[in-house]
mmCIF file of C-alpha atoms and ligand atoms in Angstrom:
data_model
loop_
_atom_site.group_PDB
_atom_site.id
_atom_site.type_symbol
_atom_site.label_atom_id
_atom_site.label_comp_id
_atom_site.label_asym_id
_atom_site.label_seq_id
_atom_site.Cartn_x
_atom_site.Cartn_y
_atom_site.Cartn_z
ATOM 1 C CA MET A 6 -8.342 -0.306 -69.067
ATOM 2 C CA THR A 7 -9.373 0.230 -65.433
ATOM 3 C CA ILE A 8 -5.836 -0.191 -64.614
ATOM 4 C CA PHE A 9 -4.762 1.912 -67.259
ATOM 5 C CA LEU A 10 -7.413 4.748 -66.591
ATOM 6 C CA LEU A 11 -6.218 4.394 -62.846
ATOM 7 C CA SER A 12 -2.752 5.054 -62.744
ATOM 8 C CA ILE A 13 -2.731 8.034 -65.221
ATOM 9 C CA SER A 14 -5.907 9.653 -62.827
ATOM 10 C CA MET A 15 -3.139 9.298 -60.064
ATOM 11 C CA ILE A 16 -0.477 10.889 -61.874
ATOM 12 C CA VAL A 17 -2.841 14.289 -62.779
ATOM 13 C CA PHE A 18 -3.933 13.890 -59.636
ATOM 14 C CA ALA A 19 -1.023 14.019 -57.703
ATOM 15 C CA SER A 20 0.554 16.446 -60.691
ATOM 16 C CA PHE A 21 -2.196 18.465 -60.256
ATOM 17 C CA PHE A 22 -1.643 19.403 -56.360
ATOM 18 C CA TYR A 23 2.079 19.506 -56.992
ATOM 19 C CA LEU A 24 1.886 22.287 -59.481
ATOM 20 C CA LYS A 25 -0.429 24.049 -57.174
ATOM 21 C CA GLY A 26 2.252 23.939 -53.960
ATOM 22 C CA GLN A 27 0.275 21.869 -52.460
ATOM 23 C CA LEU A 28 2.612 18.810 -52.632
ATOM 24 C CA SER A 29 6.105 18.694 -51.681
ATOM 25 C CA VAL A 30 8.038 16.991 -54.733
ATOM 26 C CA TRP A 31 9.494 14.686 -52.436
ATOM 27 C CA ILE A 32 6.291 13.088 -52.674
ATOM 28 C CA LEU A 33 5.145 13.259 -55.487
ATOM 29 C CA ILE A 34 8.092 11.654 -57.913
ATOM 30 C CA PRO A 35 8.144 8.273 -55.172
ATOM 31 C CA PHE A 36 3.903 8.272 -56.059
ATOM 32 C CA ASN A 37 4.426 9.843 -59.762
ATOM 33 C CA ALA A 38 7.403 6.715 -60.122
ATOM 34 C CA PHE A 39 4.553 3.695 -58.652
ATOM 35 C CA TRP A 40 2.056 4.506 -60.966
ATOM 36 C CA MET A 41 4.365 4.539 -63.968
ATOM 37 C CA GLY A 42 5.687 1.525 -63.319
ATOM 38 C CA ILE A 43 2.540 0.035 -63.309
ATOM 39 C CA LEU A 44 1.772 1.783 -66.320
ATOM 40 C CA HIS A 45 5.240 0.483 -67.643
ATOM 41 C CA GLU A 46 4.225 -3.174 -67.228
ATOM 42 C CA LEU A 47 1.283 -2.534 -68.611
ATOM 43 C CA GLU A 48 2.880 -1.802 -71.952
ATOM 44 C CA HIS A 49 4.735 -4.476 -71.929
ATOM 45 C CA ASP A 50 1.923 -7.108 -71.778
ATOM 46 C CA LEU A 51 0.528 -4.435 -74.336
ATOM 47 C CA ILE A 52 4.250 -5.296 -76.637
ATOM 48 C CA HIS A 53 2.282 -8.853 -76.324
ATOM 49 C CA TRP A 54 -0.716 -8.539 -77.779
ATOM 50 C CA MET A 55 -2.705 -9.109 -74.105
ATOM 51 C CA TYR A 56 -5.307 -6.919 -74.081
ATOM 52 C CA PHE A 57 -7.501 -5.253 -76.826
ATOM 53 C CA ARG A 58 -5.852 -7.450 -79.201
ATOM 54 C CA LYS A 59 -9.189 -7.032 -81.453
ATOM 55 C CA ASN A 60 -9.250 -3.186 -81.129
ATOM 56 C CA LYS A 61 -6.331 -2.158 -82.344
ATOM 57 C CA ILE A 62 -7.000 1.872 -81.737
ATOM 58 C CA ILE A 63 -7.168 1.312 -78.288
ATOM 59 C CA GLN A 64 -4.590 -0.745 -78.134
ATOM 60 C CA ASP A 65 -2.579 2.596 -79.894
ATOM 61 C CA ILE A 66 -4.482 5.243 -77.691
ATOM 62 C CA MET A 67 -3.075 3.149 -74.466
ATOM 63 C CA LEU A 68 0.745 2.217 -75.643
ATOM 64 C CA PHE A 69 0.578 6.301 -76.598
ATOM 65 C CA SER A 70 -0.102 7.123 -73.572
ATOM 66 C CA VAL A 71 2.142 4.854 -71.622
ATOM 67 C CA TRP A 72 5.119 6.083 -73.529
ATOM 68 C CA ILE A 73 3.758 9.810 -73.303
ATOM 69 C CA LEU A 74 3.781 9.687 -69.602
ATOM 70 C CA ARG A 75 7.271 7.817 -69.404
ATOM 71 C CA PRO A 76 8.396 10.173 -72.511
ATOM 72 C CA LEU A 77 12.356 9.256 -71.821
ATOM 73 C CA THR A 78 11.478 5.807 -72.618
ATOM 74 C CA ILE A 79 11.876 4.336 -76.011
ATOM 75 C CA ASN A 80 8.574 4.126 -78.308
ATOM 76 C CA PRO A 81 6.537 1.047 -77.714
ATOM 77 C CA TRP A 82 5.864 0.695 -80.801
ATOM 78 C CA LEU A 83 9.544 -0.150 -81.645
ATOM 79 C CA ARG A 84 10.914 -1.123 -78.621
ATOM 80 C CA ARG A 85 8.418 -4.572 -80.077
ATOM 81 C CA GLU A 86 11.417 -5.707 -82.257
ATOM 82 C CA LEU A 87 13.971 -5.663 -79.619
ATOM 83 C CA HIS A 88 11.177 -7.063 -76.910
ATOM 84 C CA PHE A 89 10.609 -10.337 -78.804
ATOM 85 C CA HIS A 90 14.214 -10.618 -79.706
ATOM 86 C CA HIS A 91 15.258 -10.277 -75.801
ATOM 87 C CA HIS A 92 12.778 -13.259 -75.497
ATOM 88 C CA LYS A 93 14.607 -15.288 -77.841
ATOM 89 C CA TYR A 94 18.009 -14.333 -77.036
ATOM 90 C CA SER A 95 17.919 -13.016 -73.173
ATOM 91 C CA GLY A 96 21.000 -13.245 -72.000
ATOM 92 C CA THR A 97 22.912 -12.697 -75.101
ATOM 93 C CA LEU A 98 25.420 -9.707 -76.016
ATOM 94 C CA HIS A 99 22.551 -8.981 -78.834
ATOM 95 C CA ASP A 100 20.066 -9.029 -76.410
ATOM 96 C CA VAL A 101 20.171 -5.106 -77.029
ATOM 97 C CA GLU A 102 16.795 -4.082 -75.271
ATOM 98 C CA GLU A 103 18.156 -5.539 -71.628
ATOM 99 C CA ARG A 104 22.054 -4.012 -72.238
ATOM 100 C CA GLY A 105 20.049 -0.586 -72.837
ATOM 101 C CA VAL A 106 19.346 -0.438 -69.745
ATOM 102 C CA THR A 107 22.713 -1.748 -68.400
ATOM 103 C CA ASN A 108 21.235 -5.232 -67.564
ATOM 104 C CA GLY A 109 24.316 -7.919 -67.191
ATOM 105 C CA GLU A 110 26.594 -4.894 -66.023
ATOM 106 C CA LYS A 111 29.130 -4.874 -63.040
ATOM 107 C CA TRP A 112 27.422 -2.398 -60.350
ATOM 108 C CA SER A 113 29.780 0.996 -61.096
ATOM 109 C CA LEU A 114 29.030 4.830 -60.173
ATOM 110 C CA LYS A 115 28.940 4.901 -64.052
ATOM 111 C CA ARG A 116 26.136 1.433 -63.910
ATOM 112 C CA LEU A 117 23.618 3.644 -61.739
ATOM 113 C CA PHE A 118 24.227 7.476 -63.486
ATOM 114 C CA GLY A 119 22.967 5.570 -66.819
ATOM 115 C CA THR A 120 20.273 2.868 -65.349
ATOM 116 C CA PRO A 121 17.600 5.867 -64.487
ATOM 117 C CA ASP A 122 18.510 7.643 -67.676
ATOM 118 C CA LEU A 123 18.376 6.052 -71.074
ATOM 119 C CA ILE A 124 20.328 8.714 -72.913
ATOM 120 C CA PHE A 125 22.585 9.137 -71.058
ATOM 121 C CA GLY A 126 23.982 5.962 -70.614
ATOM 122 C CA GLY A 127 23.208 4.694 -74.180
ATOM 123 C CA ILE A 128 25.754 7.519 -74.792
ATOM 124 C CA MET A 129 28.638 6.287 -72.263
ATOM 125 C CA ARG A 130 27.853 2.875 -73.242
ATOM 126 C CA ALA A 131 27.304 3.088 -77.500
ATOM 127 C CA LYS A 132 30.888 2.473 -77.907
ATOM 128 C CA ILE A 133 31.222 -0.666 -76.164
ATOM 129 C CA LEU A 134 27.752 -1.907 -77.693
ATOM 130 C CA VAL A 135 28.486 -0.931 -81.093
ATOM 131 C CA LYS A 136 32.054 -3.096 -80.826
ATOM 132 C CA ASP A 137 29.770 -5.976 -79.100
ATOM 133 C CA ILE A 138 27.018 -6.345 -81.882
ATOM 134 C CA ARG A 139 30.245 -6.037 -84.497
ATOM 135 C CA ASN A 140 31.561 -8.508 -82.910
ATOM 136 C CA GLU A 141 28.502 -10.638 -82.777
ATOM 137 C CA VAL A 142 27.501 -10.113 -86.546
ATOM 138 C CA ARG A 143 31.666 -11.287 -87.073
ATOM 139 C CA ASN A 144 30.747 -14.419 -85.731
ATOM 140 C CA GLY A 145 27.671 -15.339 -86.673
ATOM 141 C CA ASN A 146 25.561 -14.972 -84.051
ATOM 142 C CA LEU A 147 23.427 -12.010 -85.431
ATOM 143 C CA SER A 148 22.404 -11.430 -89.187
ATOM 144 C CA LYS A 149 24.074 -8.315 -90.275
ATOM 145 C CA GLU A 150 20.611 -7.027 -91.724
ATOM 146 C CA GLN A 151 18.680 -7.171 -87.983
ATOM 147 C CA ALA A 152 22.055 -5.387 -86.740
ATOM 148 C CA LEU A 153 21.310 -3.143 -88.850
ATOM 149 C CA ARG A 154 17.401 -2.816 -87.675
ATOM 150 C CA PHE A 155 18.759 -2.388 -84.255
ATOM 151 C CA LYS A 156 20.834 0.460 -85.362
ATOM 152 C CA LYS A 157 17.902 2.088 -87.082
ATOM 153 C CA ILE A 158 15.315 1.850 -84.182
ATOM 154 C CA LYS A 159 18.526 2.713 -81.568
ATOM 155 C CA THR A 160 18.324 6.264 -83.483
ATOM 156 C CA ILE A 161 14.957 7.043 -84.133
ATOM 157 C CA SER A 162 13.338 5.535 -80.826
ATOM 158 C CA MET A 163 13.708 8.044 -78.638
ATOM 159 C CA VAL A 164 12.436 10.371 -80.825
ATOM 160 C CA PRO A 165 9.250 11.807 -80.205
ATOM 161 C CA PHE A 166 8.556 13.227 -83.360
ATOM 162 C CA GLY A 167 9.061 9.468 -84.879
ATOM 163 C CA LEU A 168 5.829 8.276 -83.872
ATOM 164 C CA ILE A 169 3.812 10.078 -86.258
ATOM 165 C CA ALA A 170 5.912 8.682 -88.379
ATOM 166 C CA ILE A 171 5.356 4.984 -87.505
ATOM 167 C CA GLN A 172 1.752 5.088 -87.163
ATOM 168 C CA PHE A 173 0.989 7.281 -90.422
ATOM 169 C CA GLY A 174 3.151 4.215 -92.085
ATOM 170 C CA ILE A 175 0.683 1.308 -90.386
ATOM 171 C CA TYR A 176 -2.598 3.267 -91.439
ATOM 172 C CA ILE A 177 -1.546 3.638 -95.104
HETATM 173 ZN ZN1 ZN B 206 7.907 -10.277 -72.108
#
């Protein structure tokens, strides 16, 4: 909780001075990127239910906060399934979480632009990813049901409004 609150405070603090015109964007971006990197690791641990295991509300508030501060990342509740799949099948063609951030690809200009922007990277590589998943299903390495779940997750995971629906579904 201390790391969580400290990181958010630092981001809010730097952004406030940037908005007042008292901090250069060249300082703001690496500064905030550092603290958001910490939040990204915190999100990973929360996905594994490492903190506040018995307090789902606190956990959800933390997940929501780390997501909303990094709105171009995927919904962390949906990421949980992709992430557990990654731990089970790391390095395979159907490790969709890692492939979603271009891991396993040769370095190129395309990868350089696709890595920091999940939407752009996803659109650029959609054809090859879909082809690989279809082949994995055909070769018996991935069930058709799992492939369809990935398709649903990938479709809605970047939509901020999806959060409301998912949380509503969890609590009822
Ligand atoms: Zn993990």
